Amino acid sequence: MKTLLVLLFLICVPATSHARERVEKYGVHEIVLQGKDAGNPFIDLELSATFTKGADSFSPEGFYDGKGTYRIRFMPPSTGEWRWVTRSNHPELDGKKGSVLAVESANKGPVRVANVHHFAHADGTRFYPFGTTIYEWAFQPEDKKLQTLATLRASAFNKARMLAVPPYKPNYLSGPGKLTEFPFVGTSRADFDFSRFNPVYFQNLERDVKRLSDLGIQVDLILFRPYDKGQWGFDTTSDAVNQRFIRYMVARFAAYQGIWWSLANENSYIKHLSDEDFDRYFQIVQKYDPYGHLRSIHNADRIYDYNKPWVTHVSLQYYNAVKVFGVSPLLRDIFRKPIVHDEINYEGNSASRWGQLSGEELTRRFWIALLGGAYATHGEILDNGWIGGGGFLAGTSPERIAFLRKIVESGPPEGLRPIDQLFVMNAAGKAGEYYLYYFGDERPREWPFVLPVGELKKGMRFKVDLIDTWNMTVEPVPGSFEIGELTRYRAADKNLRVLALPGKPYMALRIQRIGAMPQGESAPQPGAAADD
Amino acid sequence: MKTLLVLLFLICVPATSHARERVEKYGVHEIVLQGKDAGNPFIDLELSATFTKGADSFSPEGFYDGKGTYRIRFMPPSTGEWRWVTRSNHPELDGKKGSVLAVESANKGPVRVANVHHFAHADGTRFYPFGTTIYEWAFQPEDKKLQTLATLRASAFNKARMLAVPPYKPNYLSGPGKLTEFPFVGTSRADFDFSRFNPVYFQNLERDVKRLSDLGIQVDLILFRPYDKGQWGFDTTSDAVNQRFIRYMVARFAAYQGIWWSLANENSYIKHLSDEDFDRYFQIVQKYDPYGHLRSIHNADRIYDYNKPWVTHVSLQYYNAVKVFGVSPLLRDIFRKPIVHDEINYEGNSASRWGQLSGEELTRRFWIALLGGAYATHGEILDNGWIGGGGFLAGTSPERIAFLRKIVESGPPEGLRPIDQLFVMNAAGKAGEYYLYYFGDERPREWPFVLPVGELKKGMRFKVDLIDTWNMTVEPVPGSFEIGELTRYRAADKNLRVLALPGKPYMALRIQRIGAMPQGESAPQPGAAADD
């Protein structure tokens, strides 16, 4: 009889049938089984385990990890004893049983859609994505990876877009950046065996995903990508290979609480995959991921229909949508899902015009996205090439994005919502309680205290902060404001008070009701420092 | 045996089985049958005729028109002899046979989607919608209807949005505007019989639809509407009544070439109908309309998913989308259907803020819509109340919209397409041949002759017109421009020539390639006057 090993993730603990295994709630519990290495266990294998606790049941698929080792991973979504039994077409893997005790932890669990257009962890903690883009960081030498992790640790970014498969580039073929491991067995187009995954490659990728996750960074993991230049063939694999790849990725990664599935980057540039192919691929992810991690796809010149039921949120590349006010509210209304502008051009000095933004302009676009009740993702391509391999940040926007994050996280917990969106394009918050006005590159000298009338009542009092979004200052405006008579659309200060503004660009106003501090849920979230 | 009458529409011509009936291609051929008036022929009736010519076959439904008269209407889409036979569950209407000869005509046929984001008549003639809104004109006294028709005849509007069912308003209850006919039998909430349509009401509506159509105006006919204020009950009829109503409308109106189906106005305000209800209603229209007239729905605060396959085009109410450049291209990419901004606020002095635009601003929004590769619809609510009952136009925008229509109709026949849309937000046309730049309310003093590089080659020559969109002038810029060396993104005049602009708002530039007058299809369309 084979030895049955039950492991806490990455910690080998030999077990007997009597030992009481423990795993953190939302942690990764791993069943390790030894089996045969014959045949092709990437193709022929059927392996899963059903974890049961009372009426709850999850059946993650297992996967072959090479050298006769098979693994099944489980993320317990609640505390208590989970009993499991395996099922396999390999007799030596079938019918194994055990149990694991899930215990309380500080884990917040996977991020879900909350309040239609926003996000929260499974434990209810709100999550406001302020992402960045490091497509190829996992394919860099270890010293650069460590630099990337140190940079992220010091940043405010809490989501990272990264490729699961490297793009074809000459620097990966020779020299210090030469890649030795690939998703498939083999090292070049000539000898890639698309019927066999390379476990070492995925073990490395897992380690990097886990390292991001340990920093509290959500990993927006991109399954398919173009960028193959006809060289390796990773973007022209057959439908059968693609389906196996998806199931293998899901089996390996779904138990990580911080995973988001990005079906593709710039999907339309993968010429041989249609939207209908991605329909099926989405549904495979949906079927095999027991935890329902977020699912989206990132467009190039053909926008996938985000209304399809298996898409959880919009992951858009459409620069116009954040250059001007008013577009994100429209996207919210069209899709009724969270809108994440996952590429809004990059701060940079690239020869390519998508990477030529000033820090001021990238910051402005972030504010416009947030004022539209949406989210945005950072990228930088100064001489460092951050969006490719990571490393260090040299731009001026990350600090301002961190400042914006503080503003947002100390605002209404349910997230910013456009206020009177069809007639007032630069206001968001929570009507009656909290208003954020942003003036972009306009340089107003004054602002009459006039709010859209919704939820307001005569006599309500407000305090105002003048925010310099570029210099990152928050300056309380002396005194308070009191709502006077309401008109059909507007409510002004009873004394028609007008605020003086400094005539500088990138200013904002934060207007908060006095004595209306929302209860409970609206207290600052863990990790969300107030900005004043 | 009953007398069988075959009629040319609205012209009673007694026929025998030997007479050779004639109808214009895309005209309306009507079979008139006499039958019983017993029971409820609005509910119990099954009646259709199958018209056959070679392999082509159409089976429009018939309808009961009161007083024992049953009608089946047919719009022949091609010339030649169409043989028909009726089918009915009323024996006296069943198995009738005949034929009609469809002859050439000047009719252009129904408008279809063409070139993904644009429109053309069935005969291939391009159609660029420049619509207006006269929701209630069909419910006005005859003298006002005649005034409306005269106004439209003198205007450039070629599409009209109108309600098929009146809204509840006090002025329809008494006085000179009192309505005497309603869609259902009865005259008040107390006695409406929702199981019986009122043929006289629909006969009147048909006459008005036909009068618009005779002016060359497409009729965007709105089937369901809110605006009932809980009074007549027309927006809370049962699903069975709604389905009968749709089939009755389709049976009566589908043979008119100029019909567009608008499933609803501000659908979300009809509280008891969900998007799923409209899914079914769309499909009923689609099933029973043999000619596939255009189908859309017009939103209020919940946007129907225009990606659904039975929607032919977008009929949006979202003002932000035409206040700023760059949104229509996004909508085009999201829906891959024509985008019609069917409400962009109205020129007016209304107490309601949706009706407070200056003529300048409404005109600006039209230009922004067209520059985005989309279309827009006019409305006016000055003291005249045009958007309600029609009558006369008092605004300053219609003349400018007419001017814009001339510009568009003398441009690329396939319609304006955004050019380099993610980086140049105010240019449309046809790359390499025709560019329209619009500056909105900016007041530039100069414009360097620099075009996005797509389709351009060194040595190509262009002529430029300076267009004052408000004063409606087209002024050729002296000399010509020649493309010099191309850079990665841009092509400038070889002498780096810079155009002087007058520093006025609402200016545009039209840039046309010299010696590249497109062949054939791009010749001006019938009725499309060149503007210079």
mmCIF file of N, CA and C in Angstrom, chain B residues 364-441:
data_model
loop_
_atom_site.group_PDB
_atom_site.id
_atom_site.type_symbol
_atom_site.label_atom_id
_atom_site.label_comp_id
_atom_site.label_asym_id
_atom_site.label_seq_id
_atom_site.Cartn_x
_atom_site.Cartn_y
_atom_site.Cartn_z
ATOM 1 N N ARG B 364 -23.657 71.100 -30.726
ATOM 2 C CA ARG B 364 -22.348 70.559 -30.350
ATOM 3 C C ARG B 364 -22.461 69.063 -30.051
ATOM 4 N N ARG B 365 -23.497 68.689 -29.318
ATOM 5 C CA ARG B 365 -23.658 67.260 -28.973
ATOM 6 C C ARG B 365 -23.900 66.404 -30.215
ATOM 7 N N PHE B 366 -24.647 66.957 -31.172
ATOM 8 C CA PHE B 366 -24.819 66.238 -32.444
ATOM 9 C C PHE B 366 -23.466 65.989 -33.113
ATOM 10 N N TRP B 367 -22.666 67.032 -33.183
ATOM 11 C CA TRP B 367 -21.359 66.875 -33.826
ATOM 12 C C TRP B 367 -20.502 65.859 -33.089
ATOM 13 N N ILE B 368 -20.542 65.905 -31.765
ATOM 14 C CA ILE B 368 -19.736 64.940 -30.997
ATOM 15 C C ILE B 368 -20.223 63.516 -31.267
ATOM 16 N N ALA B 369 -21.526 63.340 -31.353
ATOM 17 C CA ALA B 369 -22.067 62.014 -31.668
ATOM 18 C C ALA B 369 -21.571 61.545 -33.037
ATOM 19 N N LEU B 370 -21.701 62.411 -34.026
ATOM 20 C CA LEU B 370 -21.304 62.011 -35.384
ATOM 21 C C LEU B 370 -19.802 61.782 -35.487
ATOM 22 N N LEU B 371 -19.028 62.610 -34.797
ATOM 23 C CA LEU B 371 -17.568 62.436 -34.801
ATOM 24 C C LEU B 371 -17.153 61.134 -34.126
ATOM 25 N N GLY B 372 -18.043 60.590 -33.308
ATOM 26 C CA GLY B 372 -17.770 59.305 -32.672
ATOM 27 C C GLY B 372 -18.251 58.136 -33.506
ATOM 28 N N GLY B 373 -18.676 58.396 -34.720
ATOM 29 C CA GLY B 373 -19.170 57.304 -35.555
ATOM 30 C C GLY B 373 -20.556 56.849 -35.154
ATOM 31 N N ALA B 374 -21.302 57.745 -34.509
ATOM 32 C CA ALA B 374 -22.641 57.409 -34.035
ATOM 33 C C ALA B 374 -23.639 58.413 -34.616
ATOM 34 N N TYR B 375 -24.864 58.339 -34.132
ATOM 35 C CA TYR B 375 -25.922 59.244 -34.584
ATOM 36 C C TYR B 375 -26.650 59.820 -33.370
ATOM 37 N N ALA B 376 -27.393 60.885 -33.608
ATOM 38 C CA ALA B 376 -28.099 61.531 -32.499
ATOM 39 C C ALA B 376 -29.500 61.912 -32.942
ATOM 40 N N THR B 377 -30.329 62.194 -31.970
ATOM 41 C CA THR B 377 -31.713 62.564 -32.223
ATOM 42 C C THR B 377 -32.030 63.884 -31.531
ATOM 43 N N HIS B 378 -32.708 64.718 -32.281
ATOM 44 C CA HIS B 378 -33.078 66.067 -31.831
ATOM 45 C C HIS B 378 -34.344 66.046 -30.993
ATOM 46 N N GLY B 379 -34.456 67.048 -30.146
ATOM 47 C CA GLY B 379 -35.703 67.304 -29.459
ATOM 48 C C GLY B 379 -35.736 68.759 -29.027
ATOM 49 N N GLU B 380 -36.927 69.284 -28.923
ATOM 50 C CA GLU B 380 -37.047 70.709 -28.583
ATOM 51 C C GLU B 380 -38.205 70.895 -27.638
ATOM 52 N N ILE B 381 -37.949 71.605 -26.553
ATOM 53 C CA ILE B 381 -39.038 71.925 -25.637
ATOM 54 C C ILE B 381 -38.941 73.390 -25.234
ATOM 55 N N LEU B 382 -38.996 74.225 -26.262
ATOM 56 C CA LEU B 382 -39.200 75.644 -26.044
ATOM 57 C C LEU B 382 -40.695 75.809 -25.766
ATOM 58 N N ASP B 383 -41.185 77.002 -25.802
ATOM 59 C CA ASP B 383 -42.578 77.195 -25.421
ATOM 60 C C ASP B 383 -43.537 76.362 -26.269
ATOM 61 N N ASN B 384 -43.034 75.922 -27.413
ATOM 62 C CA ASN B 384 -43.882 75.140 -28.313
ATOM 63 C C ASN B 384 -44.174 73.719 -27.833
ATOM 64 N N GLY B 385 -43.251 73.135 -27.054
ATOM 65 C CA GLY B 385 -43.464 71.754 -26.632
ATOM 66 C C GLY B 385 -43.382 70.748 -27.769
ATOM 67 N N TRP B 386 -42.473 70.998 -28.691
ATOM 68 C CA TRP B 386 -42.331 70.132 -29.864
ATOM 69 C C TRP B 386 -42.213 68.657 -29.527
ATOM 70 N N ILE B 387 -41.395 68.312 -28.518
ATOM 71 C CA ILE B 387 -41.181 66.879 -28.240
ATOM 72 C C ILE B 387 -42.453 66.182 -27.814
ATOM 73 N N GLY B 388 -43.429 66.950 -27.355
ATOM 74 C CA GLY B 388 -44.692 66.325 -27.033
ATOM 75 C C GLY B 388 -45.539 66.240 -28.297
ATOM 76 N N GLY B 389 -46.181 67.331 -28.608
ATOM 77 C CA GLY B 389 -47.190 67.272 -29.649
ATOM 78 C C GLY B 389 -46.759 67.677 -31.041
ATOM 79 N N GLY B 390 -45.481 68.033 -31.207
ATOM 80 C CA GLY B 390 -45.092 68.529 -32.520
ATOM 81 C C GLY B 390 -45.531 69.975 -32.684
ATOM 82 N N GLY B 391 -45.949 70.342 -33.889
ATOM 83 C CA GLY B 391 -46.349 71.721 -34.156
ATOM 84 C C GLY B 391 -45.256 72.423 -34.931
ATOM 85 N N PHE B 392 -44.749 73.503 -34.372
ATOM 86 C CA PHE B 392 -43.693 74.246 -35.075
ATOM 87 C C PHE B 392 -42.390 74.175 -34.291
ATOM 88 N N LEU B 393 -41.303 74.381 -34.989
ATOM 89 C CA LEU B 393 -39.976 74.417 -34.378
ATOM 90 C C LEU B 393 -39.561 75.859 -34.179
ATOM 91 N N ALA B 394 -39.064 76.148 -32.994
ATOM 92 C CA ALA B 394 -38.653 77.520 -32.694
ATOM 93 C C ALA B 394 -37.167 77.608 -32.367
ATOM 94 N N GLY B 395 -36.491 76.471 -32.300
ATOM 95 C CA GLY B 395 -35.108 76.462 -31.848
ATOM 96 C C GLY B 395 -34.130 76.848 -32.941
ATOM 97 N N THR B 396 -32.882 76.971 -32.510
ATOM 98 C CA THR B 396 -31.833 77.343 -33.452
ATOM 99 C C THR B 396 -31.026 76.138 -33.930
ATOM 100 N N SER B 397 -31.247 74.998 -33.312
ATOM 101 C CA SER B 397 -30.435 73.834 -33.706
ATOM 102 C C SER B 397 -30.897 73.131 -34.981
ATOM 103 N N PRO B 398 -32.184 73.086 -35.286
ATOM 104 C CA PRO B 398 -32.579 72.281 -36.465
ATOM 105 C C PRO B 398 -31.863 72.673 -37.744
ATOM 106 N N GLU B 399 -31.679 73.977 -37.929
ATOM 107 C CA GLU B 399 -31.007 74.443 -39.137
ATOM 108 C C GLU B 399 -29.562 73.927 -39.178
ATOM 109 N N ARG B 400 -28.911 73.956 -37.999
ATOM 110 C CA ARG B 400 -27.516 73.490 -37.927
ATOM 111 C C ARG B 400 -27.435 71.975 -38.081
ATOM 112 N N ILE B 401 -28.440 71.283 -37.591
ATOM 113 C CA ILE B 401 -28.465 69.833 -37.764
ATOM 114 C C ILE B 401 -28.642 69.501 -39.252
ATOM 115 N N ALA B 402 -29.466 70.296 -39.930
ATOM 116 C CA ALA B 402 -29.628 70.118 -41.379
ATOM 117 C C ALA B 402 -28.292 70.327 -42.088
ATOM 118 N N PHE B 403 -27.560 71.325 -41.646
ATOM 119 C CA PHE B 403 -26.236 71.598 -42.218
ATOM 120 C C PHE B 403 -25.299 70.407 -41.983
ATOM 121 N N LEU B 404 -25.321 69.901 -40.757
ATOM 122 C CA LEU B 404 -24.487 68.731 -40.438
ATOM 123 C C LEU B 404 -24.881 67.543 -41.308
ATOM 124 N N ARG B 405 -26.169 67.371 -41.506
ATOM 125 C CA ARG B 405 -26.606 66.249 -42.346
ATOM 126 C C ARG B 405 -26.018 66.352 -43.747
ATOM 127 N N LYS B 406 -26.004 67.568 -44.277
ATOM 128 C CA LYS B 406 -25.410 67.739 -45.610
ATOM 129 C C LYS B 406 -23.928 67.375 -45.604
ATOM 130 N N ILE B 407 -23.242 67.798 -44.560
ATOM 131 C CA ILE B 407 -21.815 67.459 -44.460
ATOM 132 C C ILE B 407 -21.653 65.945 -44.462
ATOM 133 N N VAL B 408 -22.432 65.288 -43.629
ATOM 134 C CA VAL B 408 -22.296 63.836 -43.484
ATOM 135 C C VAL B 408 -22.669 63.128 -44.778
ATOM 136 N N GLU B 409 -23.729 63.578 -45.410
ATOM 137 C CA GLU B 409 -24.201 62.884 -46.613
ATOM 138 C C GLU B 409 -23.300 63.122 -47.813
ATOM 139 N N SER B 410 -22.483 64.137 -47.746
ATOM 140 C CA SER B 410 -21.525 64.339 -48.836
ATOM 141 C C SER B 410 -20.161 63.757 -48.472
ATOM 142 N N GLY B 411 -20.084 63.092 -47.334
ATOM 143 C CA GLY B 411 -18.825 62.477 -46.915
ATOM 144 C C GLY B 411 -18.731 61.033 -47.354
ATOM 145 N N PRO B 412 -17.919 60.251 -46.695
ATOM 146 C CA PRO B 412 -17.779 58.836 -47.092
ATOM 147 C C PRO B 412 -19.129 58.139 -47.015
ATOM 148 N N PRO B 413 -19.533 57.472 -48.071
ATOM 149 C CA PRO B 413 -20.871 56.868 -48.066
ATOM 150 C C PRO B 413 -21.046 55.830 -46.984
ATOM 151 N N GLU B 414 -19.985 55.175 -46.585
ATOM 152 C CA GLU B 414 -20.120 54.146 -45.554
ATOM 153 C C GLU B 414 -20.263 54.737 -44.169
ATOM 154 N N GLY B 415 -20.313 56.047 -44.068
ATOM 155 C CA GLY B 415 -20.508 56.689 -42.774
ATOM 156 C C GLY B 415 -19.193 57.085 -42.141
ATOM 157 N N LEU B 416 -19.286 57.964 -41.161
ATOM 158 C CA LEU B 416 -18.080 58.429 -40.475
ATOM 159 C C LEU B 416 -17.597 57.358 -39.500
ATOM 160 N N ARG B 417 -16.315 57.212 -39.465
ATOM 161 C CA ARG B 417 -15.700 56.244 -38.565
ATOM 162 C C ARG B 417 -14.628 56.975 -37.758
ATOM 163 N N PRO B 418 -14.583 56.749 -36.448
ATOM 164 C CA PRO B 418 -13.521 57.408 -35.677
ATOM 165 C C PRO B 418 -12.157 57.021 -36.231
ATOM 166 N N ILE B 419 -11.264 57.979 -36.238
ATOM 167 C CA ILE B 419 -9.932 57.725 -36.786
ATOM 168 C C ILE B 419 -8.924 57.826 -35.651
ATOM 169 N N ASP B 420 -8.209 56.739 -35.424
ATOM 170 C CA ASP B 420 -7.199 56.694 -34.344
ATOM 171 C C ASP B 420 -7.863 57.051 -33.016
ATOM 172 N N GLN B 421 -8.945 56.345 -32.740
ATOM 173 C CA GLN B 421 -9.881 56.798 -31.726
ATOM 174 C C GLN B 421 -9.339 56.829 -30.308
ATOM 175 N N LEU B 422 -8.335 56.043 -30.013
ATOM 176 C CA LEU B 422 -7.849 56.029 -28.627
ATOM 177 C C LEU B 422 -6.870 57.155 -28.338
ATOM 178 N N PHE B 423 -6.397 57.812 -29.374
ATOM 179 C CA PHE B 423 -5.431 58.883 -29.137
ATOM 180 C C PHE B 423 -5.861 60.216 -29.741
ATOM 181 N N VAL B 424 -6.767 60.173 -30.716
ATOM 182 C CA VAL B 424 -7.278 61.411 -31.315
ATOM 183 C C VAL B 424 -8.789 61.355 -31.162
ATOM 184 N N MET B 425 -9.311 62.123 -30.252
ATOM 185 C CA MET B 425 -10.711 61.932 -29.907
ATOM 186 C C MET B 425 -11.673 62.723 -30.781
ATOM 187 N N ASN B 426 -11.197 63.685 -31.538
ATOM 188 C CA ASN B 426 -12.130 64.559 -32.265
ATOM 189 C C ASN B 426 -12.013 64.443 -33.775
ATOM 190 N N ALA B 427 -11.632 63.263 -34.258
ATOM 191 C CA ALA B 427 -11.502 63.073 -35.706
ATOM 192 C C ALA B 427 -12.284 61.857 -36.157
ATOM 193 N N ALA B 428 -12.960 62.001 -37.288
ATOM 194 C CA ALA B 428 -13.666 60.871 -37.877
ATOM 195 C C ALA B 428 -13.632 61.012 -39.387
ATOM 196 N N GLY B 429 -14.005 59.965 -40.066
ATOM 197 C CA GLY B 429 -14.033 60.002 -41.517
ATOM 198 C C GLY B 429 -13.622 58.667 -42.089
ATOM 199 N N LYS B 430 -12.699 58.705 -43.020
ATOM 200 C CA LYS B 430 -12.207 57.475 -43.634
ATOM 201 C C LYS B 430 -10.709 57.665 -43.834
ATOM 202 N N ALA B 431 -9.933 56.933 -43.074
ATOM 203 C CA ALA B 431 -8.490 57.160 -43.060
ATOM 204 C C ALA B 431 -7.922 57.104 -44.477
ATOM 205 N N GLY B 432 -7.070 58.069 -44.783
ATOM 206 C CA GLY B 432 -6.428 58.121 -46.094
ATOM 207 C C GLY B 432 -7.200 58.923 -47.118
ATOM 208 N N GLU B 433 -8.473 59.169 -46.826
ATOM 209 C CA GLU B 433 -9.306 59.838 -47.830
ATOM 210 C C GLU B 433 -10.051 61.055 -47.327
ATOM 211 N N TYR B 434 -10.576 60.951 -46.128
ATOM 212 C CA TYR B 434 -11.510 61.981 -45.676
ATOM 213 C C TYR B 434 -11.419 62.096 -44.163
ATOM 214 N N TYR B 435 -11.194 63.323 -43.674
ATOM 215 C CA TYR B 435 -11.092 63.542 -42.229
ATOM 216 C C TYR B 435 -11.977 64.734 -41.852
ATOM 217 N N LEU B 436 -12.725 64.541 -40.793
ATOM 218 C CA LEU B 436 -13.504 65.627 -40.234
ATOM 219 C C LEU B 436 -12.995 65.833 -38.808
ATOM 220 N N TYR B 437 -12.468 67.005 -38.549
ATOM 221 C CA TYR B 437 -12.049 67.369 -37.188
ATOM 222 C C TYR B 437 -13.054 68.384 -36.654
ATOM 223 N N TYR B 438 -13.392 68.235 -35.392
ATOM 224 C CA TYR B 438 -14.348 69.160 -34.787
ATOM 225 C C TYR B 438 -13.779 69.637 -33.460
ATOM 226 N N PHE B 439 -13.889 70.925 -33.204
ATOM 227 C CA PHE B 439 -13.235 71.499 -32.032
ATOM 228 C C PHE B 439 -14.195 71.884 -30.921
ATOM 229 N N GLY B 440 -15.492 71.628 -31.112
ATOM 230 C CA GLY B 440 -16.455 71.872 -30.038
ATOM 231 C C GLY B 440 -16.420 73.314 -29.570
ATOM 232 N N ASP B 441 -16.449 73.485 -28.266
ATOM 233 C CA ASP B 441 -16.454 74.854 -27.748
ATOM 234 C C ASP B 441 -15.052 75.389 -27.502
#
